[in-house]
C-alpha positions as a printed Julia matrix, in Angstrom:
619×3 Matrix{Float64}:
  -0.08   -5.95   29.85
   3.36   -5.43   28.68
   3.98   -3.95   24.72
   6.59   -6.1    24.35
   4.16   -9.29   24.38
   2.74   -8.55   21.52
   6.06   -7.51   19.71
   7.11  -11.35   20.67
   4.51  -12.92   19.18
   4.49  -11.52   15.64
   8.09  -11.42   15.59
   7.3   -15.76   16.38
   4.93  -15.99   14.08
   5.93  -14.18   10.77
   9.65  -16.42   10.92
   8.03  -19.46   11.36
   5.23  -18.98    8.8
   8.17  -17.67    5.74
   9.65  -20.12    6.57
   7.56  -23.07    5.91
   3.73  -21.08    4.32
   5.57  -20.02    1.79
   8.18  -22.23    1.03
   5.39  -25.05    0.65
   3.48  -22.46   -1.32
   6.78  -21.77   -3.3
   8.07  -25.69   -4.3
   4.52  -27.21   -3.87
   2.02  -24.89   -5.88
   3.61  -23.07   -7.22
   6.86  -24.96   -8.48
   9.01  -21.56   -8.88
  11.57  -22.52  -11.57
  14.81  -19.84  -12.63
  15.21  -21.68  -15.52
  11.72  -19.59  -16.85
  13.85  -16.03  -18.6
  11.64  -13.13  -16.74
   9.67  -10.04  -18.32
  12.42   -7.68  -17.54
  15.19   -9.76  -19.86
  12.57  -10.37  -21.44
  11.17   -7.22  -22.92
  13.44   -5.25  -21.07
  13.64   -1.64  -23.29
  15.03    0.45  -20.81
  12.33    1.86  -19.28
   9.09    0.12  -17.98
  10.78   -3.64  -18.14
  14.48   -3.46  -16.44
  16.43   -5.66  -14.11
  16.68   -4.53  -11.45
  19.18   -6.39   -8.15
  16.63   -8.48   -5.62
  17.28   -5.7    -2.81
  16.48   -2.59   -4.81
  13.0    -4.27   -6.14
  12.47   -5.38   -2.66
  13.15   -1.61   -1.54
  10.55   -0.36   -4.28
   7.95   -3.39   -3.75
   7.75   -3.0    -0.07
   7.7     1.52   -0.12
   4.83    0.91   -3.11
   2.64   -1.77   -0.81
   3.55   -0.87    2.42
   0.6     2.77    2.45
  -1.49    4.31    4.46
  -3.26    1.32    5.37
  -0.74   -0.77    7.89
  -0.06    3.04    9.47
  -3.6     4.21    9.48
  -5.6     1.27    9.41
  -4.97   -0.57   12.44
  -4.37    3.02   14.42
  -7.82    3.81   13.54
  -9.14    0.07   14.23
  -7.32    0.65   18.04
 -11.33    1.94   18.46
 -12.65   -1.48   19.1
  -9.4    -2.39   21.39
  -5.83   -3.79   21.06
  -7.47   -7.75   21.06
  -9.38   -7.35   17.61
  -7.31   -6.12   14.99
  -3.33   -7.59   16.63
  -4.51  -11.0    15.42
  -6.5    -9.56   12.12
  -3.38   -8.52   11.42
  -1.34  -11.76   12.17
  -3.6   -14.44   10.54
  -4.78  -11.86    7.73
  -0.93  -11.28    6.55
   0.12  -14.71    7.17
  -2.78  -17.01    5.21
  -4.76  -14.37    2.83
  -2.6   -11.22    2.45
   0.68  -12.59    1.82
  -0.53  -15.62   -0.15
  -2.25  -12.79   -2.8
   0.47  -10.97   -2.73
   2.55  -14.52   -3.93
   0.53  -15.41   -6.17
  -0.25  -12.91   -8.61
   2.96  -11.25   -8.7
   3.69  -15.88  -10.09
   1.28  -14.6   -11.91
   2.17  -11.94  -13.69
   5.95  -12.9   -14.75
   4.44  -15.99  -16.29
   2.03  -13.19  -18.05
   5.31  -11.71  -19.37
   4.33   -8.76  -16.89
   1.06   -8.08  -17.46
  -1.66   -6.49  -15.44
  -4.29   -8.38  -14.29
  -7.38   -7.84  -16.05
  -5.04   -8.63  -18.81
  -4.15  -12.41  -16.97
  -8.22  -12.51  -16.28
  -8.92  -12.16  -19.61
  -6.98  -15.35  -20.78
  -7.16  -17.17  -17.7
 -11.19  -17.03  -16.58
 -12.52  -15.32  -19.92
 -14.14  -12.3   -21.86
 -16.52  -11.27  -19.73
 -13.8   -11.91  -16.26
 -11.33   -9.2   -18.21
 -13.77   -6.49  -18.45
 -15.9    -6.72  -15.12
 -11.74   -6.82  -13.68
 -10.67   -3.83  -15.97
 -13.1    -1.75  -15.05
 -13.79   -2.59  -11.52
  -9.77   -1.84  -10.84
 -10.21    1.39  -12.08
 -12.81    2.03  -10.2
 -11.08    1.03   -7.22
  -6.9     2.96   -7.91
  -8.43    5.76   -8.02
 -10.71    5.61   -4.91
  -7.06    3.98   -3.75
  -5.21    7.25   -4.07
  -8.12    9.42   -3.02
  -8.29    7.18    0.64
  -4.43    7.54    0.64
  -3.6    11.02   -0.5
  -6.23   11.83    2.17
  -3.32   10.8     4.76
  -1.24   12.94    3.95
  -3.16   16.14    3.76
  -4.5    15.64    7.08
  -0.43   15.65    8.43
   1.02   17.96    6.45
  -1.35   20.91    6.36
   0.09   23.83    7.8
   3.17   22.0     8.86
   5.92   23.35    7.6
   8.7    21.46    9.08
   6.72   17.9     7.37
   6.42   19.23    3.72
  10.11   20.54    3.38
  11.57   17.18    4.36
   8.76   14.65    2.41
   9.92   17.33   -0.37
  13.26   17.06   -0.8
  12.94   13.24   -0.89
  11.9    14.18   -4.26
  15.01   16.23   -5.86
  17.89   13.28   -3.47
  16.04   10.83   -4.96
  16.44   11.72   -8.57
  19.5    12.37   -8.35
  20.39    8.66   -6.53
  18.21    7.19   -9.57
  20.75    9.41  -11.66
  24.05    7.91  -10.32
  23.33    4.27   -9.39
  21.25    3.27  -12.6
  23.25    5.91  -15.33
  26.44    7.34  -13.91
  28.01    4.62  -12.21
  25.34    1.97  -12.97
  25.11   -1.27   -9.62
  26.81    1.08   -7.07
  23.98   -0.04   -4.67
  25.6     0.75   -1.99
  27.06    4.25   -2.36
  24.36    5.25   -3.5
  22.03    4.29   -0.54
  24.4     5.96    1.61
  24.76    8.97    0.92
  20.54    8.77    0.02
  19.82    7.74    3.02
  21.94   10.21    4.91
  20.58   13.0     2.7
  17.09   11.82    3.81
  18.3    12.55    7.19
  19.48   15.69    6.54
  16.5    17.23    5.34
  14.81   15.8     8.76
  17.24   17.74   10.72
  17.55   21.14    9.0
  13.31   20.98    7.97
  13.49   22.23   12.06
  14.95   25.91   10.68
  12.11   26.81    9.68
  10.16   26.58   12.16
   9.78   30.7    14.75
  12.87   32.11   15.69
  14.58   29.57   13.17
  17.84   30.4    10.68
  14.79   29.05    7.78
  11.66   31.13    9.31
  11.94   33.69    6.47
  10.47   30.81    3.78
   8.59   28.93    5.62
   5.71   29.86    4.31
   6.64   27.96    1.26
   6.51   25.0     2.94
   2.88   25.75    5.12
   0.52   24.87    2.8
  -3.25   24.86    3.37
  -5.68   21.47    2.8
  -6.85   22.69   -0.59
  -3.19   23.81   -2.15
  -2.22   20.13   -0.89
  -4.89   18.32   -3.31
  -3.73   20.2    -6.4
  -0.46   19.3    -5.23
  -0.18   15.85   -4.41
  -1.96   14.31   -8.48
   0.55   16.7    -9.63
   3.67   14.64   -8.17
   1.08   11.64   -8.89
   1.25   12.61  -12.71
   4.73   13.43  -13.31
   6.16    9.98  -11.37
   3.34    8.13  -13.78
   5.07   10.05  -16.64
   9.03    9.98  -16.23
  11.21    6.58  -16.39
  10.95    4.1   -13.5
  15.15    4.28  -12.64
  14.82    8.35  -12.78
  12.13    8.94   -9.25
   9.9     5.55   -9.16
  12.78    2.42   -8.23
  15.17    5.35   -5.84
  12.83    6.71   -4.47
  11.57    3.66   -2.91
  14.42    1.98   -2.67
  15.59    5.11   -0.41
  12.24    4.85    0.94
  12.49    1.66    1.57
  15.66    1.9     4.0
  13.46    4.23    6.29
  10.62    2.73    6.98
  12.05   -0.25    7.1
  14.66    0.84    9.59
  12.28    3.49   11.78
  10.28   -0.09   12.34
  13.2    -2.05   13.91
  13.89    1.57   15.93
  10.76    1.11   17.01
  11.23   -2.28   17.87
  14.4    -1.49   19.63
  12.38    1.35   21.63
   9.5    -0.79   22.42
  11.97   -3.66   24.15
  14.02   -0.29   26.02
  11.09    1.46   27.3
   8.7    -1.95   27.82
   5.4     0.85   27.44
   1.88   -0.34   29.34
  -0.69   -0.94   26.79
  -3.19    1.64   28.13
  -6.39    0.53   25.69
  -8.52   -2.86   26.9
  -8.55   -5.69   24.36
 -11.96   -4.09   23.48
 -13.75   -1.5    24.32
 -17.82   -0.54   24.36
 -17.3     0.16   20.72
 -17.67   -3.1    19.72
 -21.25   -3.28   18.77
 -20.98    0.14   16.41
 -21.11    3.51   17.76
 -17.44    4.83   17.99
 -15.86    8.26   16.53
 -14.09    7.33   14.52
 -15.86    3.7    12.95
 -19.66    4.51   13.58
 -20.03    0.62   12.1
 -19.76   -2.7    14.41
 -16.73   -4.39   14.44
 -17.36   -7.0    12.07
 -16.92   -6.36    9.06
 -15.66   -2.86   10.01
 -12.5    -3.97   11.47
 -11.79   -5.95    8.14
 -11.95   -2.71    5.76
 -10.33   -0.54    7.73
  -7.03   -2.51    8.43
  -6.31   -2.8     4.81
  -2.61   -3.27    3.49
  -1.66   -4.48    7.34
  -3.67   -8.4     6.55
  -4.23   -8.0     3.32
  -5.02   -5.25    0.47
  -6.44   -5.74   -3.59
  -4.51   -2.85   -3.91
  -1.15   -4.92   -4.07
  -2.35   -7.5    -6.85
  -1.66   -3.64   -8.62
   1.95   -3.63   -7.64
   2.9    -7.28   -8.3
   1.48   -7.14  -11.19
   1.76   -3.75  -12.35
   6.25   -2.43  -11.47
   7.74   -6.02   -9.51
   6.3    -8.07  -12.26
   8.19   -5.91  -14.68
  11.77   -6.22  -13.07
  12.24   -9.08  -11.4
  15.37  -10.78  -12.48
  14.37  -14.96  -10.99
  10.88  -16.29  -10.68
  12.74  -17.75   -6.86
  13.03  -14.03   -5.73
   9.09  -14.01   -5.61
   8.67  -15.59   -3.34
  11.21  -13.25   -1.05
  10.4    -9.39   -2.63
   5.89  -11.07   -2.48
   5.25  -12.3     0.96
   8.22  -11.39    2.9
   7.33   -8.32    1.43
   4.2    -9.09    2.44
   5.04   -9.97    6.25
   7.47   -7.31    6.52
   4.06   -4.9     6.15
   2.26   -6.88    8.98
   5.05   -6.63   11.9
   4.51   -2.97   10.5
   0.77   -3.1    10.9
   2.02   -4.54   14.77
   4.23   -1.9    15.25
   1.57    0.89   13.98
  -1.61   -0.82   16.34
   1.31   -0.74   19.77
   2.39    3.41   19.09
  -1.62    3.49   19.11
  -2.77    2.05   22.54
   0.1     2.73   24.67
  -1.9     6.73   24.08
  -3.81    6.83   26.85
  -7.53    6.07   25.95
  -8.76    9.78   25.65
  -5.84   11.23   23.63
  -6.1     8.2    21.56
 -10.08    9.65   21.26
  -9.08   13.42   21.26
  -6.56   12.77   18.1
  -8.75   10.63   16.25
 -11.86   12.77   16.65
 -13.39   15.65   15.83
 -13.72   17.88   18.73
 -17.62   18.03   18.63
 -17.49   14.57   18.31
 -15.01   13.64   20.95
 -16.48   16.66   23.48
 -19.7    14.04   23.6
 -18.02   11.1    24.54
 -17.15   11.78   28.36
 -13.29   10.14   28.36
 -11.51   12.83   29.91
  -7.76   13.23   28.29
  -4.46   13.0    30.33
  -1.49   14.26   28.09
  -2.9    15.89   25.36
  -2.01   19.18   26.49
   1.78   18.07   27.01
   1.85   16.12   24.43
   1.08   18.99   22.06
   3.79   21.19   24.02
   6.77   18.27   23.66
   6.3    17.52   19.37
   5.58   22.41   19.64
   2.58   21.91   17.45
  -1.71   20.93   18.63
  -1.91   17.41   17.91
  -5.17   17.27   18.75
  -8.49   16.94   16.46
  -6.52   15.73   13.37
  -8.83   12.41   12.33
  -6.81   10.2    10.03
  -4.76    8.22   12.19
  -1.72    9.82   10.84
  -1.39   12.15   14.08
  -1.43    9.76   16.69
   0.37    7.11   15.04
   3.37    9.86   15.08
   2.74   10.77   19.0
   2.63    7.32   19.54
   6.04    6.43   18.1
   7.48    9.8    19.72
   6.19    9.06   22.42
   7.71    5.83   22.86
  11.54    7.07   21.94
  11.57   10.21   23.46
  11.59    7.62   26.26
  15.11    6.37   25.82
  16.81    7.71   28.42
  17.86   11.68   27.48
  15.71   12.31   24.0
  12.91   13.71   26.51
  14.02   16.81   24.27
  13.69   15.59   21.47
  10.47   15.16   20.89
   9.57   17.6    18.15
  12.29   15.99   16.37
  11.32   11.78   16.71
   7.63   13.19   15.94
   7.95   15.4    12.91
  10.91   12.67   11.45
   7.72   10.22   12.73
   5.23   11.88   10.24
   7.34   12.35    7.38
   8.39    8.11    7.89
   4.29    7.91    7.82
   4.21   10.76    4.56
   6.64    8.51    3.13
   5.49    5.17    2.79
   2.54    6.99    1.46
   3.75    9.09   -1.0
   6.07    6.02   -2.76
   2.38    4.15   -3.1
   0.79    7.11   -4.71
   3.61    6.98   -7.38
   3.13    3.8    -7.99
  -0.52    3.17   -7.87
  -0.56    6.27  -10.37
   1.73    4.78  -13.17
  -0.35    1.34  -12.93
  -3.67    3.03  -13.09
  -1.82    4.09  -15.84
  -1.65    1.83  -17.56
  -4.89   -0.27  -16.87
  -6.46    2.99  -18.35
  -4.12    2.07  -21.31
  -4.98   -0.97  -21.68
  -8.54   -0.35  -21.39
  -8.87    2.38  -23.98
  -6.32    0.68  -25.88
  -8.34   -2.39  -26.23
 -11.6    -0.99  -26.67
 -10.97    2.15  -28.28
  -7.93    3.46  -29.95
  -5.27    0.42  -30.45
  -2.45    2.52  -30.18
  -3.03    3.67  -26.53
  -1.68    0.34  -25.55
   1.94    1.29  -26.45
   3.82    2.35  -23.1
   6.26    3.76  -24.96
   3.98    6.18  -26.78
   4.12    9.83  -25.85
   0.66   10.97  -26.06
  -0.52    8.0   -24.75
   1.45    8.33  -21.84
   0.37   11.87  -21.02
  -3.14   11.88  -21.86
  -3.63    8.71  -19.75
  -1.74    9.61  -16.22
  -3.83   13.2   -17.14
  -7.16   11.56  -17.14
  -6.13    9.32  -13.85
  -4.42   11.98  -11.52
  -7.59   13.63  -12.37
 -10.01   11.21  -11.3
  -8.35   10.12   -7.7
  -7.71   14.2    -7.53
 -10.91   15.26   -7.52
 -12.03   12.56   -5.35
  -9.19   13.76   -2.77
 -10.03   17.9    -3.02
 -14.23   16.87   -2.2
 -14.04   14.21   -0.01
 -12.37   13.73    4.01
 -11.4    10.81    6.16
 -15.07   10.07    7.13
 -16.28    9.96    3.18
 -13.59    8.49    1.48
 -11.48    5.94    3.92
 -15.32    3.66    3.86
 -15.25    4.03    0.32
 -11.52    2.68    0.63
 -11.79    0.19    2.01
 -14.67   -1.52    0.66
 -13.21   -0.81   -2.92
  -9.74   -1.89   -1.69
 -10.72   -5.42    0.21
 -12.92   -6.13   -3.54
  -9.84   -6.36   -5.05
  -8.78   -8.58   -3.16
 -11.21  -10.84   -3.67
 -10.62  -10.51   -7.52
  -8.5   -11.32   -7.12
  -8.07  -14.11   -5.29
 -10.45  -15.55   -7.54
  -8.17  -15.32  -10.09
  -5.13  -17.1    -8.16
  -7.92  -19.96   -6.96
  -8.09  -19.85  -10.53
  -4.66  -20.3   -11.17
  -3.52  -22.83   -9.21
  -6.73  -25.52  -10.18
  -4.81  -25.05  -13.61
  -1.11  -25.57  -12.37
  -1.34  -27.43   -9.3
  -0.88  -31.43   -9.42
  -3.77  -31.52   -6.07
  -7.07  -29.62   -6.2
  -7.06  -29.29   -2.71
  -3.63  -26.37   -3.08
  -6.43  -24.41   -4.54
  -7.81  -24.23   -0.79
  -4.48  -21.99   -0.27
  -6.58  -19.2    -1.98
  -9.98  -20.43   -1.26
  -9.95  -20.03    2.16
  -9.22  -16.84    2.61
 -11.86  -16.04   -0.31
 -14.48  -17.05    1.44
 -13.79  -15.01    4.79
 -13.63  -11.89    2.89
 -16.14  -12.35    0.07
 -18.63  -12.25    2.96
 -17.02  -10.27    4.35
 -16.56   -7.11    3.09
 -19.6    -7.81    0.24
 -22.04   -7.08    3.79
 -18.88   -4.09    4.65
 -20.56   -3.16    0.59
 -24.28   -2.91    0.93
 -23.45   -1.12    4.99
 -21.73    1.24    2.86
 -24.37    1.84    0.93
 -26.83    2.49    3.07
 -24.5     4.99    5.45
 -23.41    7.39    1.99
 -26.74    7.51    0.81
 -28.29    8.46    4.23
 -25.77   11.82    3.78
 -28.3    13.01    1.48
 -26.05   14.37   -0.77
 -23.88   14.47   -3.86
 -20.38   12.91   -2.5
 -23.01   10.68   -0.66
 -24.81    9.65   -3.59
 -21.17    9.71   -6.11
 -19.8     6.78   -3.19
 -23.1     5.33   -2.95
 -23.44    4.32   -6.88
 -19.53    4.17   -6.94
 -20.39    0.92   -4.66
 -23.38   -0.36   -6.21
 -21.42   -0.23   -9.26
 -17.93   -2.42   -7.7
 -20.18   -5.19   -5.68
 -21.94   -5.32   -9.21
 -18.63   -5.77  -10.8
 -17.01   -8.29   -8.3
 -20.21  -10.48   -8.12
 -19.73  -10.63  -11.91
 -16.58  -11.75  -11.53
 -16.92  -14.51   -8.65
 -20.06  -15.99  -10.66
 -17.87  -15.71  -14.12
 -14.81  -17.47  -12.06
 -17.19  -20.33  -10.21
 -18.32  -21.89  -13.87
 -14.03  -21.83  -15.0
 -13.87  -23.8   -11.17
 -15.98  -26.32  -11.39
 -15.05  -27.02  -14.76
 -11.14  -27.36  -13.81
 -13.03  -29.61  -10.85
 -13.3   -32.45  -13.49
  -9.8   -32.35  -15.06
  -7.04  -34.69  -13.47
  -4.44  -33.54  -14.83
  -2.77  -29.84  -14.52
  -3.63  -27.8   -18.01
  -1.41  -25.43  -16.97
  -2.72  -20.79  -18.24
  -3.56  -19.64  -20.79
   0.44  -17.61  -20.91
   0.87  -17.81  -24.8
   4.48  -16.47  -23.79
   6.69  -14.98  -26.88
   8.69  -12.08  -28.31
   5.67  -10.9   -29.95
   3.64  -10.48  -26.86
   6.0    -7.94  -25.06
   4.74   -4.39  -24.85
   7.21   -2.5   -27.19
   8.41   -1.54  -30.46
   8.48   -4.65  -32.48
  11.98   -3.37  -34.07
  13.57   -3.92  -30.3
  15.32   -7.25  -29.87
  14.32   -7.8   -26.52
  17.82   -7.84  -23.99
  17.66  -12.08  -22.83
  20.87  -13.29  -20.6
  22.63  -16.47  -22.45
């Protein structure tokens, strides 16, 4: 089958969903109102709460949510064939993921930019507040390790790729200083300069190759897996500490241009080349025993494809950074719902890039050598592909390399571009790493907020202040050490299954909270089906996957397996407690005749800023 068919179906489906379904949720279910002052203005402190142009904020939000999930998950799930993954991406992103992101951003805006755990404590009760806090903290640490392992596998012993990625950091700082301090509001000129500098970093990275002008300094960027596993947490620490306008917002904004531009270019490349899909609709691994994902398609497909369909991690971004920067309530439809279906389209591009490879080449890239040797599937182009991209791409599991090879393969088949395949490959690697790194920096920052809230509520009150430097440094260090430890000691086989279940369990918590909120504010109780329907499906699926993971981890018989198994059990128990507590509240709300509203308690005093600082609210 021609891959163009999948592309056209996806575009039509997403356009219709945004036009009609998101409009229904916006107008009828949530009743967005721009008369409400957003936390960005009410609590404007110039550091965490900063009114931000909607396009810049869309760039930040999209870059922060679109990590490894929409790129790696669909590629790994192609083990089951192109059909199951493609259908789950479409249905999941429209009816589950986009709804999930939208409702949580809305709730956090109405709750003065507070975190998911604070909202749960106010709207459900103290039990859910505590369980949600600890569940989120466990989940986000696991998620960050899961995202980072993909970067490590793609960039170790790859000076060109690591140099390009590293250069985006100083570029973002320069652009941030320009757009926010030197020439405030200069979005267009800052964007153009930043975009050209990033492209220049991709081009000059080739000069680090053997025989090129910068060969002598290539070893600086020729890091091993352990070295990268230390460098990434260090980056996450500084990203969590620096002001949001200096690194986080401009870097994510520039990344979003690169990401969206690359996806549009890939879509055009598919239309021009019209590659055939070589992977069957389903494979012999549907019932389990696959070389990449050991379990059966249900439930493992739904935890492998995370961010491309639904991701609990998105709730942390919606209630962590985006809610503190949005200028108008109505913009949450474009930023949250629109951002998620854009990510769904990214996932569609990712699965197409994987399934146009020959099955033998796909499995050779994504499987360890010993595992692939047992499959008995012949390779077709793997040696030629390695030659064209100027590095050995075989047996680099994790999904990132096969996606980059697939993308480069499509681009290089456009007339006259065959000799540029190495550039396309490194551009694709940088493109993927940018996706993931922007999620790591935003995620580490959000984890710092959550840990500050927990410690400030239950241990030492000053730690809750987001502008108190000792608290910022202390909590940032703890968070980065925890996910850095998992990254340093684990691999894809141990981290990704744990990440998938943890991530989707957080989505279950967020959808349960969303159901509670809709029951409180919507004019019709039936509107709660918007969140309850995906919640019911996801809860059964992910809890089953979690139980299967526990068995798999403990069967390893080593320290890492026991640690992962114990963490899985703790997460499952926390989520079950939260669901039971939510059901208790739902039964009460279903007996009410009229909307009772949320327990927002909005006031100037509720802003988490210095009490002597007067919020800057526009007239």
